[in-house]
């Protein structure tokens, strides 16, 4: 599972996205976001990928942010 984390400087928060949520989840710290990922993954392997101005477009184009609800 991949989680995507972007620091939002204008609001001093971190936006965490992954393919099971339609809108990013907001956290006050990187550590708080990481704790969420660990809990959500529940022992499964995961990657925390930093999103910034250099890579967001290629991630978007690849479909990394596409919502895939569980059915």
N, CA, C and O atoms as a printed pandas DataFrame, in Angstrom:
     atom_number atom_name residue_name chain_id  residue_number  x_coord  y_coord  z_coord
0              1         N          UNK        A               1    0.839   -1.166    0.000
1              2        CA          UNK        A               1    0.000    0.000    0.000
2              3         C          UNK        A               1    0.892    1.239    0.000
3              4         O          UNK        A               1    1.916    1.287    0.681
4              5         N          UNK        A               2    0.487    2.219   -0.764
5              6        CA          UNK        A               2    1.224    3.482   -0.829
6              7         C          UNK        A               2    0.407    4.605   -0.209
7              8         O          UNK        A               2   -0.781    4.761   -0.492
8              9         N          UNK        A               3    1.062    5.376    0.635
9             10        CA          UNK        A               3    0.494    6.586    1.202
10            11         C          UNK        A               3    1.282    7.758    0.639
11            12         O          UNK        A               3    2.491    7.655    0.432
12            13         N          UNK        A               4    0.606    8.861    0.392
13            14        CA          UNK        A               4    1.234   10.042   -0.197
14            15         C          UNK        A               4    1.086   11.206    0.764
15            16         O          UNK        A               4   -0.027   11.570    1.141
16            17         N          UNK        A               5    2.215   11.794    1.163
17            18        CA          UNK        A               5    2.223   12.838    2.177
18            19         C          UNK        A               5    2.794   14.125    1.599
19            20         O          UNK        A               5    3.881   14.139    1.022
20            21         N          UNK        A               6    2.038   15.204    1.765
21            22        CA          UNK        A               6    2.496   16.511    1.275
22            23         C          UNK        A               6    2.348   17.536    2.388
23            24         O          UNK        A               6    1.293   17.648    3.013
24            25         N          UNK        A               7    3.424   18.284    2.626
25            26        CA          UNK        A               7    3.376   19.371    3.595
26            27         C          UNK        A               7    2.716   20.574    2.941
27            28         O          UNK        A               7    3.117   21.004    1.860
28            29         N          UNK        A               8    1.702   21.112    3.606
29            30        CA          UNK        A               8    0.974   22.270    3.100
30            31         C          UNK        A               8    1.429   23.482    3.917
31            32         O          UNK        A               8    0.892   23.751    4.991
32            33         N          UNK        A               9    2.406   24.196    3.406
33            34        CA          UNK        A               9    3.023   25.283    4.147
34            35         C          UNK        A               9    2.025   26.384    4.507
35            36         O          UNK        A               9    2.117   26.964    5.589
36            37         N          UNK        A              10    1.089   26.676    3.633
37            38        CA          UNK        A              10    0.151   27.774    3.868
38            39         C          UNK        A              10   -0.741   27.547    5.098
39            40         O          UNK        A              10   -1.205   28.507    5.712
40            41         N          UNK        A              11   -0.978   26.286    5.453
41            42        CA          UNK        A              11   -1.807   25.993    6.629
42            43         C          UNK        A              11   -1.028   25.228    7.701
43            44         O          UNK        A              11   -1.594   24.853    8.728
44            45         N          UNK        A              12    0.262   24.996    7.468
45            46        CA          UNK        A              12    1.146   24.311    8.405
46            47         C          UNK        A              12    0.587   22.950    8.833
47            48         O          UNK        A              12    0.563   22.619   10.018
48            49         N          UNK        A              13    0.143   22.179    7.857
49            50        CA          UNK        A              13   -0.356   20.832    8.102
50            51         C          UNK        A              13    0.120   19.893    6.998
51            52         O          UNK        A              13    0.601   20.325    5.951
52            53         N          UNK        A              14   -0.026   18.611    7.262
53            54        CA          UNK        A              14    0.332   17.582    6.291
54            55         C          UNK        A              14   -0.940   16.951    5.731
55            56         O          UNK        A              14   -1.855   16.603    6.477
56            57         N          UNK        A              15   -0.983   16.809    4.422
57            58        CA          UNK        A              15   -2.092   16.148    3.744
58            59         C          UNK        A              15   -1.655   14.730    3.391
59            60         O          UNK        A              15   -0.636   14.532    2.729
60            61         N          UNK        A              16   -2.426   13.755    3.832
61            62        CA          UNK        A              16   -2.117   12.353    3.577
62            63         C          UNK        A              16   -3.204   11.775    2.682
63            64         O          UNK        A              16   -4.388   11.818    3.015
64            65         N          UNK        A              17   -2.794   11.243    1.563
65            66        CA          UNK        A              17   -3.734   10.623    0.645
66            67         C          UNK        A              17   -3.350    9.191    0.352
67            68         O          UNK        A              17   -2.178    8.819    0.407
68            69         N          UNK        A              18   -4.352    8.398    0.041
69            70        CA          UNK        A              18   -4.147    7.034   -0.441
70            71         C          UNK        A              18   -5.413    6.624   -1.158
71            72         O          UNK        A              18   -6.425    7.320   -1.069
72            73         N          UNK        A              19   -5.380    5.520   -1.859
73            74        CA          UNK        A              19   -6.455    5.191   -2.805
74            75         C          UNK        A              19   -7.769    4.753   -2.160
75            76         O          UNK        A              19   -8.704    4.403   -2.880
76            77         N          UNK        A              20   -7.874    4.758   -0.854
77            78        CA          UNK        A              20   -9.114    4.368   -0.184
78            79         C          UNK        A              20   -9.883    5.570    0.373
79            80         O          UNK        A              20  -10.935    5.393    0.988
80            81         N          UNK        A              21   -9.378    6.778    0.169
81            82        CA          UNK        A              21  -10.069    7.993    0.611
82            83         C          UNK        A              21  -10.206    8.943   -0.580
83            84         O          UNK        A              21   -9.307    9.057   -1.413
84            85         N          UNK        A              22  -11.357    9.621   -0.636
85            86        CA          UNK        A              22  -11.586   10.554   -1.739
86            87         C          UNK        A              22  -10.848   11.874   -1.538
87            88         O          UNK        A              22  -10.380   12.482   -2.501
88            89         N          UNK        A              23  -10.745   12.312   -0.291
89            90        CA          UNK        A              23  -10.085   13.570    0.045
90            91         C          UNK        A              23   -8.935   13.277    1.002
91            92         O          UNK        A              23   -9.026   12.346    1.803
92            93         N          UNK        A              24   -7.858   14.051    0.935
93            94        CA          UNK        A              24   -6.735   13.803    1.845
94            95         C          UNK        A              24   -7.138   14.001    3.304
95            96         O          UNK        A              24   -8.016   14.804    3.619
96            97         N          UNK        A              25   -6.493   13.272    4.163
97            98        CA          UNK        A              25   -6.644   13.427    5.604
98            99         C          UNK        A              25   -5.591   14.423    6.071
99           100         O          UNK        A              25   -4.454   14.388    5.600
100          101         N          UNK        A              26   -5.952   15.302    6.982
101          102        CA          UNK        A              26   -5.037   16.352    7.424
102          103         C          UNK        A              26   -4.483   16.019    8.809
103          104         O          UNK        A              26   -5.210   15.586    9.702
104          105         N          UNK        A              27   -3.172   16.234    8.960
105          106        CA          UNK        A              27   -2.485   15.962   10.224
106          107         C          UNK        A              27   -1.602   17.146   10.582
107          108         O          UNK        A              27   -1.100   17.849    9.705
108          109         N          UNK        A              28   -1.419   17.357   11.873
109          110        CA          UNK        A              28   -0.606   18.483   12.348
110          111         C          UNK        A              28    0.892   18.211   12.270
111          112         O          UNK        A              28    1.698   19.141   12.273
112          113         N          UNK        A              29    1.263   16.925   12.200
113          114        CA          UNK        A              29    2.685   16.595   12.130
114          115         C          UNK        A              29    2.908   15.383   11.240
115          116         O          UNK        A              29    1.992   14.605   10.973
116          117         N          UNK        A              30    4.134   15.247   10.792
117          118        CA          UNK        A              30    4.523   14.082    9.995
118          119         C          UNK        A              30    4.415   12.812   10.839
119          120         O          UNK        A              30    4.001   11.765   10.342
120          121         N          UNK        A              31    4.786   12.908   12.102
121          122        CA          UNK        A              31    4.728   11.754   13.001
122          123         C          UNK        A              31    3.293   11.279   13.188
123          124         O          UNK        A              31    3.039   10.075   13.214
124          125         N          UNK        A              32    2.358   12.207   13.318
125          126        CA          UNK        A              32    0.954   11.845   13.463
126          127         C          UNK        A              32    0.452   11.114   12.210
127          128         O          UNK        A              32   -0.287   10.135   12.314
128          129         N          UNK        A              33    0.852   11.587   11.043
129          130        CA          UNK        A              33    0.474   10.931    9.790
130          131         C          UNK        A              33    1.090    9.533    9.709
131          132         O          UNK        A              33    0.432    8.588    9.274
132          133         N          UNK        A              34    2.338    9.406   10.124
133          134        CA          UNK        A              34    3.007    8.103   10.099
134          135         C          UNK        A              34    2.311    7.120   11.036
135          136         O          UNK        A              34    2.153    5.948   10.692
136          137         N          UNK        A              35    1.898    7.576   12.205
137          138        CA          UNK        A              35    1.161    6.704   13.132
138          139         C          UNK        A              35   -0.131    6.206   12.497
139          140         O          UNK        A              35   -0.489    5.037   12.646
140          141         N          UNK        A              36   -0.830    7.089   11.789
141          142        CA          UNK        A              36   -2.049    6.668   11.099
142          143         C          UNK        A              36   -1.731    5.572   10.087
143          144         O          UNK        A              36   -2.440    4.569   10.014
144          145         N          UNK        A              37   -0.668    5.761    9.308
145          146        CA          UNK        A              37   -0.292    4.767    8.284
146          147         C          UNK        A              37    0.004    3.411    8.911
147          148         O          UNK        A              37   -0.436    2.377    8.409
148          149         N          UNK        A              38    0.749    3.425   10.007
149          150        CA          UNK        A              38    1.094    2.171   10.684
150          151         C          UNK        A              38   -0.168    1.468   11.165
151          152         O          UNK        A              38   -0.327    0.262   10.973
152          153         N          UNK        A              39   -1.061    2.223   11.788
153          154        CA          UNK        A              39   -2.314    1.632   12.280
154          155         C          UNK        A              39   -3.176    1.124   11.128
155          156         O          UNK        A              39   -3.712    0.018   11.190
156          157         N          UNK        A              40   -3.307    1.924   10.090
157          158        CA          UNK        A              40   -4.170    1.547    8.963
158          159         C          UNK        A              40   -3.632    0.314    8.243
159          160         O          UNK        A              40   -4.403   -0.563    7.854
160          161         N          UNK        A              41   -2.319    0.245    8.064
161          162        CA          UNK        A              41   -1.706   -0.885    7.351
162          163         C          UNK        A              41   -1.835   -2.183    8.143
163          164         O          UNK        A              41   -1.829   -3.267    7.561
164          165         N          UNK        A              42   -1.952   -2.080    9.457
165          166        CA          UNK        A              42   -2.197   -3.236   10.311
166          167         C          UNK        A              42   -1.240   -4.399   10.020
167          168         O          UNK        A              42   -1.666   -5.536    9.818
168          169         N          UNK        A              43    0.039   -4.091   10.004
169          170        CA          UNK        A              43    1.049   -5.126    9.812
170          171         C          UNK        A              43    1.452   -5.378    8.370
171          172         O          UNK        A              43    2.449   -6.055    8.121
172          173         N          UNK        A              44    0.705   -4.854    7.424
173          174        CA          UNK        A              44    1.043   -5.003    6.002
174          175         C          UNK        A              44    2.189   -4.034    5.648
175          176         O          UNK        A              44    2.364   -3.002    6.295
176          177         N          UNK        A              45    2.949   -4.381    4.626
177          178        CA          UNK        A              45    3.996   -3.484    4.140
178          179         C          UNK        A              45    3.360   -2.261    3.487
179          180         O          UNK        A              45    2.323   -2.362    2.831
180          181         N          UNK        A              46    3.990   -1.111    3.673
181          182        CA          UNK        A              46    3.511    0.108    3.018
182          183         C          UNK        A              46    4.684    1.037    2.749
183          184         O          UNK        A              46    5.765    0.893    3.320
184          185         N          UNK        A              47    4.439    1.989    1.867
185          186        CA          UNK        A              47    5.424    3.028    1.551
186          187         C          UNK        A              47    4.799    4.377    1.850
187          188         O          UNK        A              47    3.622    4.601    1.570
188          189         N          UNK        A              48    5.589    5.274    2.420
189          190        CA          UNK        A              48    5.181    6.648    2.624
190          191         C          UNK        A              48    5.962    7.486    1.616
191          192         O          UNK        A              48    7.180    7.631    1.727
192          193         N          UNK        A              49    5.262    8.028    0.646
193          194        CA          UNK        A              49    5.897    8.751   -0.450
194          195         C          UNK        A              49    5.662   10.246   -0.269
195          196         O          UNK        A              49    4.521   10.702   -0.190
196          197         N          UNK        A              50    6.754   10.999   -0.205
197          198        CA          UNK        A              50    6.649   12.449   -0.087
198          199         C          UNK        A              50    6.260   13.048   -1.423
199          200         O          UNK        A              50    6.843   12.724   -2.458
200          201         N          UNK        A              51    5.271   13.924   -1.389
201          202        CA          UNK        A              51    4.799   14.609   -2.588
202          203         C          UNK        A              51    5.242   16.064   -2.489
203          204         O          UNK        A              51    5.064   16.713   -1.458
204          205         N          UNK        A              52    5.821   16.565   -3.573
205          206        CA          UNK        A              52    6.231   17.964   -3.618
206          207         C          UNK        A              52    6.077   18.498   -5.033
207          208         O          UNK        A              52    5.549   17.816   -5.911
208          209         N          UNK        A              53    6.533   19.700   -5.241
209          210        CA          UNK        A              53    6.398   20.331   -6.558
210          211         C          UNK        A              53    7.127   19.568   -7.661
211          212         O          UNK        A              53    6.789   19.707   -8.837
212          213         N          UNK        A              54    8.116   18.769   -7.293
213          214        CA          UNK        A              54    8.909   18.052   -8.289
214          215         C          UNK        A              54    8.270   16.754   -8.776
215          216         O          UNK        A              54    8.577   16.293   -9.876
216          217         N          UNK        A              55    7.383   16.156   -7.970
217          218        CA          UNK        A              55    6.869   14.849   -8.377
218          219         C          UNK        A              55    5.353   14.726   -8.417
219          220         O          UNK        A              55    4.855   13.690   -8.857
220          221         N          UNK        A              56    4.605   15.713   -7.988
221          222        CA          UNK        A              56    3.155   15.539   -7.915
222          223         C          UNK        A              56    2.531   15.303   -9.284
223          224         O          UNK        A              56    1.600   14.507   -9.405
224          225         N          UNK        A              57    3.026   15.978  -10.314
225          226        CA          UNK        A              57    2.419   15.826  -11.644
226          227         C          UNK        A              57    2.623   14.415  -12.181
227          228         O          UNK        A              57    1.699   13.824  -12.739
228          229         N          UNK        A              58    3.820   13.874  -12.018
229          230        CA          UNK        A              58    4.057   12.509  -12.513
230          231         C          UNK        A              58    3.262   11.481  -11.703
231          232         O          UNK        A              58    2.786   10.493  -12.262
232          233         N          UNK        A              59    3.115   11.699  -10.404
233          234        CA          UNK        A              59    2.285   10.810   -9.590
234          235         C          UNK        A              59    0.822   10.896  -10.015
235          236         O          UNK        A              59    0.141    9.877  -10.135
236          237         N          UNK        A              60    0.351   12.107  -10.241
237          238        CA          UNK        A              60   -1.032   12.313  -10.688
238          239         C          UNK        A              60   -1.272   11.622  -12.032
239          240         O          UNK        A              60   -2.261   10.912  -12.212
240          241         N          UNK        A              61   -0.349   11.844  -12.969
241          242        CA          UNK        A              61   -0.480   11.250  -14.306
242          243         C          UNK        A              61   -0.459    9.718  -14.259
243          244         O          UNK        A              61   -1.081    9.063  -15.095
244          245         N          UNK        A              62    0.248    9.155  -13.294
245          246        CA          UNK        A              62    0.345    7.700  -13.183
246          247         C          UNK        A              62   -0.898    7.075  -12.546
247          248         O          UNK        A              62   -1.041    5.852  -12.527
248          249         N          UNK        A              63   -1.797    7.916  -12.023
249          250        CA          UNK        A              63   -3.001    7.396  -11.382
250          251         C          UNK        A              63   -2.820    7.088   -9.906
251          252         O          UNK        A              63   -3.680    6.458   -9.290
252          253         N          UNK        A              64   -1.701    7.533   -9.334
253          254        CA          UNK        A              64   -1.408    7.240   -7.935
254          255         C          UNK        A              64   -2.477    7.765   -6.979
255          256         O          UNK        A              64   -2.697    7.178   -5.920
256          257         N          UNK        A              65   -3.130    8.842   -7.333
257          258        CA          UNK        A              65   -4.116    9.460   -6.456
258          259         C          UNK        A              65   -5.552    9.031   -6.753
259          260         O          UNK        A              65   -6.488    9.558   -6.152
260          261         N          UNK        A              66   -5.734    8.089   -7.662
261          262        CA          UNK        A              66   -7.072    7.641   -8.030
262          263         C          UNK        A              66   -7.750    6.927   -6.868
263          264         O          UNK        A              66   -7.144    6.087   -6.204
264          265         N          UNK        A              67   -8.995    7.264   -6.633
265          266        CA          UNK        A              67   -9.795    6.668   -5.558
266          267         C          UNK        A              67  -10.269    5.294   -5.995
267          268         O          UNK        A              67  -10.850    5.139   -7.069
268          269         N          UNK        A              68  -10.016    4.296   -5.154
269          270        CA          UNK        A              68  -10.426    2.917   -5.415
270          271         C          UNK        A              68  -11.146    2.374   -4.182
271          272         O          UNK        A              68  -10.533    1.704   -3.351
272          273         N          UNK        A              69  -12.439    2.658   -4.062
273          274        CA          UNK        A              69  -13.163    2.217   -2.865
274          275         C          UNK        A              69  -13.231    0.694   -2.778
275          276         O          UNK        A              69  -13.236   -0.012   -3.787
276          277         N          UNK        A              70  -13.281    0.215   -1.535
277          278        CA          UNK        A              70  -13.436   -1.230   -1.339
278          279         C          UNK        A              70  -14.890   -1.583   -1.591
279          280         O          UNK        A              70  -15.794   -0.899   -1.112
280          281         N          UNK        A              71  -15.109   -2.640   -2.335
281          282        CA          UNK        A              71  -16.471   -3.063   -2.648
282          283         C          UNK        A              71  -16.886   -4.259   -1.835
283          284         O          UNK        A              71  -18.008   -4.743   -1.978
